[in-house]
């Protein structure tokens, strides 16, 4: 009883803090944070209020999301952080993507007949790549932050240690994966209530995760990649069928990469380079669309061109893209305006191309999670970060005693040209599994700068991230004013070359809209659920005022 009261009191204090920090954000109208959870956003504001910059705040938000959105991202996953430093305009793409363990081979995922082993890339030890998020957070805090890492992790540690009250969204998502979690043992013990889906109002405490975050704060990356945490991770993964070695963790490195930067109709766009496939696709699509002038991506005639551009970009992704540290990818050619013009010339205004006529075949060697956060501070530093453990609750493997739920990012590699992954993405040899290699990703944190100011955006949603960001960029550039809520809310459609169809959300597309696309030969598929959970911030060039918006889908559906 006492414990109950004590907890209620702590929650009250926390709510008061929340209120304070949302007020603080209203007061500091030159900073803004958008994330998938109010507690994570509050963690970021807390760190800003303590004198941290946008980089410290992004670390705080990411770490808090690891606690309060455990199905989506976390220390057991990886991701990308796109940074802009106001002081000198330095921009960098921090690649904290998971790597394949040293003993990973395609054969680990294929049976004797060369057929994929069911579940091998999505469940259990073979599914998990070596996590990058802890190293990414330590790197960003150490090189770009102003506060010690431990300070930026403090709100997340508190949330993990003292617990937080789970909401309907948590219970719905845990409900989708109840059996999965129960069968996983340790994960079920942590994320279920007595092996059952908890009711809203249940308090999720993660003392072991709090301790791991504490070690990371105190010892930096070694607190995770060496010592007891690393040993526990390797042991648990291998017990669940994996092939990890200590050196896989010890050798993990964050890579700083040059972002893609280009001009589109007067705006400067900064986008994700490989191993994200998103920035290349964004650039290709925008260059294909450029000759059309100002685009209203919602108008059916222009939606046709967008779908056709996406079809071509995803076809190229399947043919050419993979981790550039392992394979040659002709990035300059693929992203040139001349090449985009050639691709665009094959788009007919009156008819859809059929994906199966596009050849040549992709060369072959033989529901959702993820989270995005956008932060901008008063000085103009900014971060767009998309982080993931891939599918809901990842591989289901938790390192015993660490509270760290591991990803199933190995599913983002391509096993065979004919074998799509969980996002129905096909690929080729360029994205085949190899030791130490990073699987191709769709995560696309993006900056857009024009005369009005700067926009930071991104989203979860697997392959549909790319079309979400493309639509978001075009919506922003199309409207004369800046209304982030409208951009976040706008109905979405998507094409990814294969399967050959335009996927549309269940609401927001009129009969005429659909008929206009069908008349050109597009096959439309109305998807059961809306998708995405876009997070945007914008800072005005004229006034410095900042604003944030979160996708209403995040709270509407409990599903992104
Ligand atoms: O990196 C990728 O592209 C995927 N692992 C992202 C997964 C994702 O967005 C799932 N969420 N909706």
XYZ file of C-alpha atoms and ligand atoms in Angstrom, residues 72 78-80 97-98 275-277 317 367-371 386-392 408-409 411-412 421 423 425 439-444 459-465 468 531-533 559-560, ligand 1:
60
model
C 10.364 0.582 -31.063
C 20.651 1.101 -33.935
C 19.885 4.177 -35.943
C 20.999 7.350 -37.593
C 23.426 1.221 -37.536
C 23.761 -2.359 -36.317
C 23.592 2.615 -45.452
C 20.250 4.406 -45.510
C 18.606 3.986 -48.874
C 17.510 0.484 -54.468
C 3.841 -3.948 -38.327
C 6.082 -2.035 -37.011
C 8.220 -0.169 -34.656
C 11.074 2.374 -34.879
C 10.974 5.927 -33.654
C 15.568 7.771 -36.479
C 16.272 4.817 -34.205
C 15.005 1.263 -34.251
C 15.101 -2.306 -33.077
C 13.232 -3.095 -36.337
C 9.990 -5.064 -35.820
C 7.820 -4.749 -32.710
C 16.023 -8.075 -35.421
C 17.808 -5.886 -37.925
C 15.931 -8.950 -41.568
C 16.971 -5.800 -43.420
C 11.886 -9.035 -46.207
C 8.643 -4.790 -45.476
C 11.488 -5.124 -49.909
C 22.020 -3.801 -43.569
C 20.373 -1.314 -45.887
C 17.871 0.902 -44.115
C 14.940 3.088 -45.055
C 15.398 5.464 -42.132
C 15.547 8.982 -43.531
C 9.321 8.936 -39.343
C 9.151 5.214 -38.648
C 7.401 2.830 -41.041
C 9.966 0.602 -42.770
C 9.999 1.129 -46.524
C 7.128 3.611 -46.172
C 9.476 6.002 -44.368
C 6.394 9.744 -45.926
C 1.059 4.236 -41.037
C 3.871 6.325 -39.674
C 4.509 8.528 -36.695
C 0.686 1.600 -33.926
C 3.193 3.117 -36.246
O 16.053 0.362 -41.046
C 14.967 0.124 -41.548
O 14.635 0.503 -42.646
C 13.957 -0.678 -40.736
N 14.643 -1.541 -39.837
C 13.041 0.273 -40.058
C 11.942 -0.450 -39.367
C 10.757 0.382 -39.165
O 10.692 1.522 -39.517
C 9.646 -0.293 -38.484
N 8.660 0.681 -38.136
N 7.706 1.027 -38.488
